[in-house]
Short mmCIF file of N, CA and C in Angstrom, two decimals:
data_model
loop_
_atom_site.label_atom_id
_atom_site.label_comp_id
_atom_site.label_asym_id
_atom_site.label_seq_id
_atom_site.Cartn_x
_atom_site.Cartn_y
_atom_site.Cartn_z
N MET M 947 98.43 80.78 123.99
CA MET M 947 97.41 81.35 123.34
C MET M 947 96.21 81.47 124.18
N ASP M 948 95.65 82.80 123.82
CA ASP M 948 94.12 82.93 124.36
C ASP M 948 93.46 83.81 123.41
N TYR M 949 92.34 83.85 123.21
CA TYR M 949 91.53 84.48 122.40
C TYR M 949 89.88 84.72 122.83
N ARG M 950 89.51 85.64 122.24
CA ARG M 950 88.01 86.05 122.39
C ARG M 950 87.36 86.18 121.01
N VAL M 951 86.13 85.96 120.88
CA VAL M 951 85.28 85.96 119.73
C VAL M 951 84.25 87.06 119.84
N PHE M 952 84.47 88.12 118.79
CA PHE M 952 83.46 89.26 118.87
C PHE M 952 82.76 89.25 117.62
N GLY M 953 81.52 88.73 117.47
CA GLY M 953 81.01 88.57 116.25
C GLY M 953 81.88 87.84 115.14
N ASN M 954 82.09 88.45 114.06
CA ASN M 954 82.99 87.94 113.04
C ASN M 954 84.49 88.20 113.19
N GLN M 955 84.80 88.80 114.40
CA GLN M 955 86.23 89.31 114.78
C GLN M 955 86.79 88.36 115.97
N ILE M 956 88.12 87.98 115.73
CA ILE M 956 88.78 87.01 116.66
C ILE M 956 89.94 88.00 117.14
N VAL M 957 90.00 88.07 118.39
CA VAL M 957 91.14 88.81 119.07
C VAL M 957 92.08 87.82 119.65
N LEU M 958 93.29 87.49 119.18
CA LEU M 958 94.15 86.52 119.61
C LEU M 958 95.37 86.89 120.13
N ARG M 959 95.78 86.40 121.32
CA ARG M 959 97.21 86.69 121.96
C ARG M 959 97.93 85.39 121.75
N ILE M 960 99.21 85.60 121.30
CA ILE M 960 100.05 84.62 121.14
C ILE M 960 101.24 84.77 122.14
N ASP M 961 101.48 83.79 122.97
CA ASP M 961 102.28 83.94 124.06
C ASP M 961 103.90 83.62 123.65
N ARG M 962 104.67 84.08 124.55
CA ARG M 962 106.08 83.79 124.46
C ARG M 962 106.30 82.01 124.17
N GLY M 963 107.23 81.94 123.30
CA GLY M 963 107.66 80.64 122.94
C GLY M 963 106.57 79.95 121.92
N GLU M 964 105.54 80.50 121.70
CA GLU M 964 104.71 79.78 120.60
C GLU M 964 104.94 80.32 119.35
N GLU M 965 104.79 79.57 118.41
CA GLU M 965 104.95 79.77 116.85
C GLU M 965 103.63 80.19 116.38
N VAL M 966 103.60 81.45 115.66
CA VAL M 966 102.60 82.25 115.08
C VAL M 966 101.59 81.26 114.06
N MET M 967 102.33 80.80 113.02
CA MET M 967 101.57 79.96 112.06
C MET M 967 101.06 78.68 112.55
N GLU M 968 101.59 78.05 113.46
CA GLU M 968 101.00 76.81 114.00
C GLU M 968 99.88 77.27 114.89
N THR M 969 99.81 78.17 115.63
CA THR M 969 98.89 78.82 116.54
C THR M 969 97.68 79.16 115.71
N ILE M 970 97.74 79.85 114.73
CA ILE M 970 96.54 80.29 113.88
C ILE M 970 95.93 79.14 113.27
N VAL M 971 96.77 78.28 112.72
CA VAL M 971 96.17 76.83 112.15
C VAL M 971 95.24 76.16 113.24
N LYS M 972 96.01 76.00 114.32
CA LYS M 972 95.22 75.38 115.59
C LYS M 972 93.88 76.16 115.84
N LEU M 973 93.89 77.34 115.70
CA LEU M 973 92.81 78.23 116.20
C LEU M 973 91.55 78.06 115.09
N CYS M 974 92.09 77.98 113.72
CA CYS M 974 91.27 77.87 112.53
C CYS M 974 90.63 76.49 112.77
N GLU M 975 91.09 75.53 112.80
CA GLU M 975 90.74 74.12 113.16
C GLU M 975 89.61 74.15 114.36
N LYS M 976 90.02 74.75 115.40
CA LYS M 976 89.13 74.72 116.61
C LYS M 976 87.77 75.54 116.33
N GLU M 977 87.87 76.63 115.67
CA GLU M 977 86.78 77.50 115.48
C GLU M 977 86.20 77.24 113.97
N LYS M 978 86.81 76.27 113.21
CA LYS M 978 86.21 75.90 112.04
C LYS M 978 86.14 77.21 110.92
N ILE M 979 87.23 77.80 110.97
CA ILE M 979 87.67 79.08 110.10
C ILE M 979 88.09 78.38 108.76
N ASN M 980 87.40 78.96 107.68
CA ASN M 980 87.97 78.37 106.35
C ASN M 980 88.23 79.67 105.49
N LEU M 981 87.91 80.94 105.86
CA LEU M 981 87.97 82.08 105.00
C LEU M 981 88.05 83.27 106.01
N GLY M 982 89.28 83.99 105.93
CA GLY M 982 89.28 85.19 106.63
C GLY M 982 90.63 85.95 106.47
N SER M 983 90.81 87.00 107.01
CA SER M 983 91.99 88.03 106.84
C SER M 983 92.70 88.06 108.35
N ILE M 984 94.05 88.27 108.11
CA ILE M 984 94.85 88.43 109.37
C ILE M 984 95.64 89.62 109.32
N VAL M 985 95.79 90.14 110.54
CA VAL M 985 96.61 91.43 110.74
C VAL M 985 97.07 91.22 112.25
N GLY M 986 98.31 91.73 112.27
CA GLY M 986 99.00 91.65 113.75
C GLY M 986 100.30 92.32 113.88
N LEU M 987 100.82 92.13 114.95
CA LEU M 987 102.11 92.73 115.40
C LEU M 987 102.71 91.86 116.49
N GLY M 988 103.98 92.16 117.04
CA GLY M 988 104.51 91.38 118.22
C GLY M 988 105.94 91.54 118.48
N ALA M 989 106.59 90.63 118.90
CA ALA M 989 108.09 90.54 119.22
C ALA M 989 108.43 89.14 118.97
N ALA M 990 109.58 89.05 118.54
CA ALA M 990 109.85 87.51 118.08
C ALA M 990 111.40 87.47 118.46
N ASP M 991 111.88 86.05 118.42
CA ASP M 991 113.43 85.88 118.68
C ASP M 991 113.93 84.78 117.55
N HIS M 992 112.99 84.28 116.65
CA HIS M 992 113.38 83.44 115.66
C HIS M 992 112.21 83.70 114.40
N LEU M 993 112.86 83.91 113.31
CA LEU M 993 111.95 84.15 112.07
C LEU M 993 112.47 83.31 110.82
N VAL M 994 111.54 82.86 110.17
CA VAL M 994 111.84 82.01 108.96
C VAL M 994 110.85 82.72 107.80
N MET M 995 111.43 83.25 106.89
CA MET M 995 110.69 83.88 105.69
C MET M 995 111.29 83.66 104.46
N GLY M 996 110.53 83.78 103.32
CA GLY M 996 110.98 83.52 102.08
C GLY M 996 110.65 84.56 101.16
N LEU M 997 111.24 84.33 99.73
CA LEU M 997 110.66 85.06 98.52
C LEU M 997 110.55 84.09 97.38
N TYR M 998 109.38 83.97 96.85
CA TYR M 998 109.16 82.98 95.82
C TYR M 998 109.64 83.39 94.40
N ASP M 999 110.49 82.47 93.80
CA ASP M 999 111.07 82.84 92.69
C ASP M 999 110.07 82.15 91.49
N VAL M 1000 109.27 82.85 90.86
CA VAL M 1000 108.32 82.28 89.79
C VAL M 1000 108.99 81.55 88.79
N GLU M 1001 110.18 81.97 88.33
CA GLU M 1001 110.76 81.17 87.33
C GLU M 1001 111.16 79.87 87.63
N LYS M 1002 111.81 79.84 88.86
CA LYS M 1002 112.51 78.60 89.50
C LYS M 1002 111.44 77.63 90.22
N GLN M 1003 110.32 78.42 90.35
CA GLN M 1003 109.19 77.96 91.14
C GLN M 1003 109.54 77.24 92.47
N GLU M 1004 110.37 78.34 93.33
CA GLU M 1004 110.92 77.76 94.49
C GLU M 1004 111.17 78.91 95.46
N PHE M 1005 110.95 78.60 96.81
CA PHE M 1005 111.26 79.84 97.87
C PHE M 1005 112.67 79.89 97.93
N SER M 1006 113.29 81.05 98.19
CA SER M 1006 114.64 81.16 98.92
C SER M 1006 114.15 81.38 100.33
N GLU M 1007 114.99 81.10 101.20
CA GLU M 1007 114.77 81.22 102.71
C GLU M 1007 115.77 82.00 103.47
N ILE M 1008 115.18 82.76 104.14
CA ILE M 1008 115.99 83.73 105.32
C ILE M 1008 115.59 83.33 106.78
N LYS M 1009 116.65 82.97 107.52
CA LYS M 1009 116.43 82.72 108.92
C LYS M 1009 117.09 83.81 109.78
N LEU M 1010 116.44 84.21 110.67
CA LEU M 1010 117.09 85.30 111.63
C LEU M 1010 116.82 84.72 113.17
N ASP M 1011 117.86 84.91 113.86
CA ASP M 1011 117.66 84.29 115.19
C ASP M 1011 118.31 85.38 115.96
N LYS M 1012 117.50 86.52 116.35
CA LYS M 1012 117.76 87.70 117.08
C LYS M 1012 116.43 88.40 117.40
N PRO M 1013 116.62 89.26 118.56
CA PRO M 1013 115.43 89.99 119.00
C PRO M 1013 114.75 90.82 117.78
N LEU M 1014 113.61 90.58 117.53
CA LEU M 1014 112.99 91.48 116.39
C LEU M 1014 111.75 91.81 116.78
N GLU M 1015 111.32 93.09 116.25
CA GLU M 1015 110.00 93.78 116.58
C GLU M 1015 109.19 93.47 115.36
N ILE M 1016 108.08 92.78 115.42
CA ILE M 1016 107.16 92.33 114.33
C ILE M 1016 106.23 93.65 113.94
N THR M 1017 106.70 94.47 112.88
CA THR M 1017 105.95 95.84 112.50
C THR M 1017 104.66 95.43 111.97
N SER M 1018 104.40 94.28 111.26
CA SER M 1018 103.38 93.85 110.56
C SER M 1018 103.20 92.37 110.02
N ILE M 1019 102.02 91.76 110.42
CA ILE M 1019 101.67 90.59 109.87
C ILE M 1019 100.60 90.78 109.03
N VAL M 1020 100.35 90.39 107.86
CA VAL M 1020 99.08 90.44 107.17
C VAL M 1020 98.88 89.23 106.40
N GLY M 1021 97.83 88.81 106.25
CA GLY M 1021 97.57 87.59 105.32
C GLY M 1021 96.12 87.21 105.14
N ASN M 1022 96.14 85.91 104.77
CA ASN M 1022 94.52 85.52 104.68
C ASN M 1022 94.66 83.98 104.87
N ILE M 1023 93.45 83.52 105.19
CA ILE M 1023 92.98 82.03 105.55
C ILE M 1023 92.02 81.77 104.46
N THR M 1024 92.41 80.62 103.65
CA THR M 1024 91.74 79.85 102.76
C THR M 1024 91.66 78.35 103.17
N GLU M 1025 91.23 77.64 102.38
CA GLU M 1025 91.34 76.09 102.47
C GLU M 1025 91.92 75.22 101.47
N MET M 1026 92.84 74.39 101.69
CA MET M 1026 93.14 73.66 100.54
C MET M 1026 93.29 72.14 101.15
N ASP M 1027 92.84 71.23 100.32
CA ASP M 1027 92.77 69.70 100.74
C ASP M 1027 92.02 69.62 102.10
N GLY M 1028 91.09 70.21 102.34
CA GLY M 1028 90.31 70.21 103.55
C GLY M 1028 91.04 70.67 104.86
N LYS M 1029 92.04 71.47 104.63
CA LYS M 1029 92.67 71.98 105.82
C LYS M 1029 92.95 73.59 105.70
N PRO M 1030 93.03 74.26 106.74
CA PRO M 1030 93.24 75.70 106.91
C PRO M 1030 94.72 75.84 105.95
N TYR M 1031 94.49 76.93 105.09
CA TYR M 1031 95.70 77.26 104.35
C TYR M 1031 95.93 78.66 104.50
N LEU M 1032 97.34 79.05 105.31
CA LEU M 1032 97.49 80.47 105.55
C LEU M 1032 98.55 81.13 104.58
N HIS M 1033 98.20 82.18 103.98
CA HIS M 1033 99.22 82.96 103.07
C HIS M 1033 99.27 84.24 103.87
N VAL M 1034 100.64 84.39 104.53
CA VAL M 1034 100.93 85.43 105.44
C VAL M 1034 102.25 86.09 105.04
N HIS M 1035 102.37 87.21 105.08
CA HIS M 1035 103.58 88.06 104.99
C HIS M 1035 103.88 88.81 106.13
N ILE M 1036 105.36 89.10 106.44
CA ILE M 1036 105.63 89.70 107.62
C ILE M 1036 106.78 90.92 107.25
N ASN M 1037 106.60 91.81 108.27
CA ASN M 1037 107.63 92.81 108.14
C ASN M 1037 108.24 92.88 109.89
N ALA M 1038 109.51 92.92 109.95
CA ALA M 1038 110.21 92.80 111.32
C ALA M 1038 111.37 93.76 111.21
N SER M 1039 111.79 94.39 112.28
CA SER M 1039 112.90 95.08 112.43
C SER M 1039 113.76 94.73 113.58
N ASP M 1040 115.14 95.00 113.57
CA ASP M 1040 116.04 94.51 114.53
C ASP M 1040 116.51 95.89 115.45
N ALA M 1041 117.23 95.65 116.22
CA ALA M 1041 117.73 96.76 117.18
C ALA M 1041 118.45 97.98 116.56
N GLU M 1042 119.12 97.72 115.23
CA GLU M 1042 119.74 98.72 114.53
C GLU M 1042 118.78 99.27 113.57
N GLY M 1043 117.59 98.82 113.73
CA GLY M 1043 116.73 99.42 112.62
C GLY M 1043 116.59 98.93 111.22
N HIS M 1044 117.28 97.85 110.99
CA HIS M 1044 117.36 97.24 109.98
C HIS M 1044 115.90 96.35 109.59
N THR M 1045 115.15 96.48 108.58
CA THR M 1045 113.87 95.83 108.31
C THR M 1045 113.95 94.79 107.34
N TYR M 1046 113.13 93.75 107.60
CA TYR M 1046 113.25 92.63 106.88
C TYR M 1046 111.70 92.27 106.43
N GLY M 1047 111.62 91.75 105.33
CA GLY M 1047 110.19 91.41 105.15
C GLY M 1047 109.96 90.23 103.92
N GLY M 1048 109.01 89.43 104.07
CA GLY M 1048 108.77 88.35 103.18
C GLY M 1048 107.61 87.52 103.37
N HIS M 1049 107.62 86.36 102.79
CA HIS M 1049 106.65 85.23 102.83
C HIS M 1049 106.89 84.81 104.13
N LEU M 1050 105.81 84.67 105.21
CA LEU M 1050 106.20 84.17 106.55
C LEU M 1050 106.00 82.60 106.53
N LYS M 1051 107.21 82.01 106.85
CA LYS M 1051 107.10 80.50 107.05
C LYS M 1051 106.89 80.20 108.55
N ALA M 1052 107.66 80.85 109.46
CA ALA M 1052 107.63 80.45 110.94
C ALA M 1052 108.18 81.80 111.61
N VAL M 1053 107.60 81.99 112.72
CA VAL M 1053 108.03 83.14 113.62
C VAL M 1053 107.75 82.67 115.17
N ARG M 1054 108.74 82.64 116.01
CA ARG M 1054 108.45 82.33 117.26
C ARG M 1054 108.42 83.54 118.32
N ILE M 1055 107.39 83.61 118.86
CA ILE M 1055 107.27 84.84 119.82
C ILE M 1055 108.08 84.81 121.12
N SER M 1056 108.83 86.00 121.30
CA SER M 1056 109.55 86.23 122.48
C SER M 1056 108.96 87.04 123.62
N GLY M 1057 107.90 87.90 123.16
CA GLY M 1057 107.20 88.48 124.17
C GLY M 1057 105.66 88.26 124.22
N THR M 1058 105.04 88.69 123.24
CA THR M 1058 103.80 88.67 123.05
C THR M 1058 103.39 88.99 121.43
N SER M 1059 102.42 88.53 120.90
CA SER M 1059 101.93 88.71 119.56
C SER M 1059 100.47 88.97 119.67
N GLU M 1060 100.02 90.16 119.11
CA GLU M 1060 98.47 90.49 119.04
C GLU M 1060 98.10 90.39 117.60
N ILE M 1061 97.03 89.41 117.36
CA ILE M 1061 96.48 89.12 116.19
C ILE M 1061 95.00 89.45 115.99
N PHE M 1062 94.42 89.88 115.05
CA PHE M 1062 93.22 90.04 114.92
C PHE M 1062 92.89 89.36 113.55
N ILE M 1063 91.86 88.42 113.51
CA ILE M 1063 91.38 87.63 112.47
C ILE M 1063 89.90 88.32 112.25
N THR M 1064 89.51 88.59 111.00
CA THR M 1064 88.26 88.78 110.55
C THR M 1064 87.82 87.57 109.67
N VAL M 1065 86.76 86.85 110.28
CA VAL M 1065 86.08 85.64 109.83
C VAL M 1065 85.03 86.16 108.87
N ILE M 1066 85.36 85.63 107.51
CA ILE M 1066 84.44 85.92 106.41
C ILE M 1066 83.50 84.58 106.10
N ASP M 1067 82.22 84.99 106.15
CA ASP M 1067 81.19 83.85 105.66
C ASP M 1067 81.33 83.43 104.26
N GLY M 1068 81.89 82.38 103.84
CA GLY M 1068 82.19 82.00 102.58
C GLY M 1068 82.89 80.74 102.51
N HIS M 1069 83.53 80.54 101.29
CA HIS M 1069 84.40 79.37 101.12
C HIS M 1069 85.35 79.90 99.96
N VAL M 1070 86.68 80.01 100.11
CA VAL M 1070 87.37 79.97 98.89
C VAL M 1070 88.50 79.03 99.26
N GLY M 1071 88.71 78.08 98.13
CA GLY M 1071 89.84 77.04 98.23
C GLY M 1071 90.97 77.33 97.55
N ARG M 1072 92.00 76.59 97.51
CA ARG M 1072 93.03 76.77 96.81
C ARG M 1072 93.41 75.56 95.84
N GLU M 1073 94.02 75.84 94.71
CA GLU M 1073 94.52 74.67 93.89
C GLU M 1073 95.82 75.19 93.25
N LYS M 1074 96.62 74.20 92.66
CA LYS M 1074 97.89 74.49 92.03
C LYS M 1074 97.61 75.43 90.64
N ASP M 1075 98.30 76.27 90.35
CA ASP M 1075 98.11 77.01 89.13
C ASP M 1075 98.04 76.24 87.90
N SER M 1076 97.13 76.03 87.30
CA SER M 1076 97.19 75.42 86.01
C SER M 1076 96.75 76.44 84.85
N ILE M 1077 96.74 77.71 85.18
CA ILE M 1077 96.38 78.59 84.16
C ILE M 1077 97.79 79.13 83.41
N THR M 1078 98.59 79.70 84.35
CA THR M 1078 99.81 80.34 83.84
C THR M 1078 101.04 79.35 84.38
N ASN M 1079 100.80 78.39 85.16
CA ASN M 1079 101.94 77.59 85.48
C ASN M 1079 103.19 78.24 86.32
N THR M 1080 102.69 79.02 87.44
CA THR M 1080 103.58 79.79 88.28
C THR M 1080 104.00 78.79 89.35
N GLY M 1081 103.34 77.61 89.65
CA GLY M 1081 103.69 76.84 90.63
C GLY M 1081 102.97 77.15 92.07
N LEU M 1082 102.22 78.30 91.96
CA LEU M 1082 101.62 78.75 93.12
C LEU M 1082 100.33 78.13 93.40
N ASN M 1083 99.89 78.24 94.55
CA ASN M 1083 98.44 77.74 94.88
C ASN M 1083 97.40 78.88 94.91
N LEU M 1084 96.68 78.92 93.89
CA LEU M 1084 95.77 80.01 93.50
C LEU M 1084 94.40 79.94 94.23
N PHE M 1085 93.89 81.04 94.26
CA PHE M 1085 92.39 80.87 94.77
C PHE M 1085 91.61 80.00 93.95
N LYS M 1086 90.74 79.40 94.67
CA LYS M 1086 89.65 78.37 93.76
C LYS M 1086 88.35 78.68 94.24
N PHE M 1087 87.55 79.46 93.44
CA PHE M 1087 86.27 79.98 93.77
C PHE M 1087 85.34 78.82 93.26
N ASP M 1088 84.26 78.58 94.34
CA ASP M 1088 83.39 77.46 94.04
C ASP M 1088 82.42 78.00 92.95
#
């Protein structure tokens, strides 16, 4: 990992063998980021993503272990229990052009990943949904 800060923008390079979610959390802890948005792309060789079933209140999980082109990473950074909380989705395609997408749990970089983080001056937390009981961690505004 290497990165540079330009005002409220962070340009992040994630290197071969590094895991994207872990790397972004480490960066958030180091730079004390508790609110922001994430966009990126890259190449991967291991992907774990899911789909949340609101009725069952659980994630299904899909694991892919093959070369993938990450066509889009998009998400946000908030805070829950005093720690960075990432909510990130991913789209990726394989050599045959099959496209996969869902809630990102983990992705290991095979080449490089280029991530842009916009840091927002403010605070938004997360709390378990007590309004409609979806089981999701919803935005909590101060």
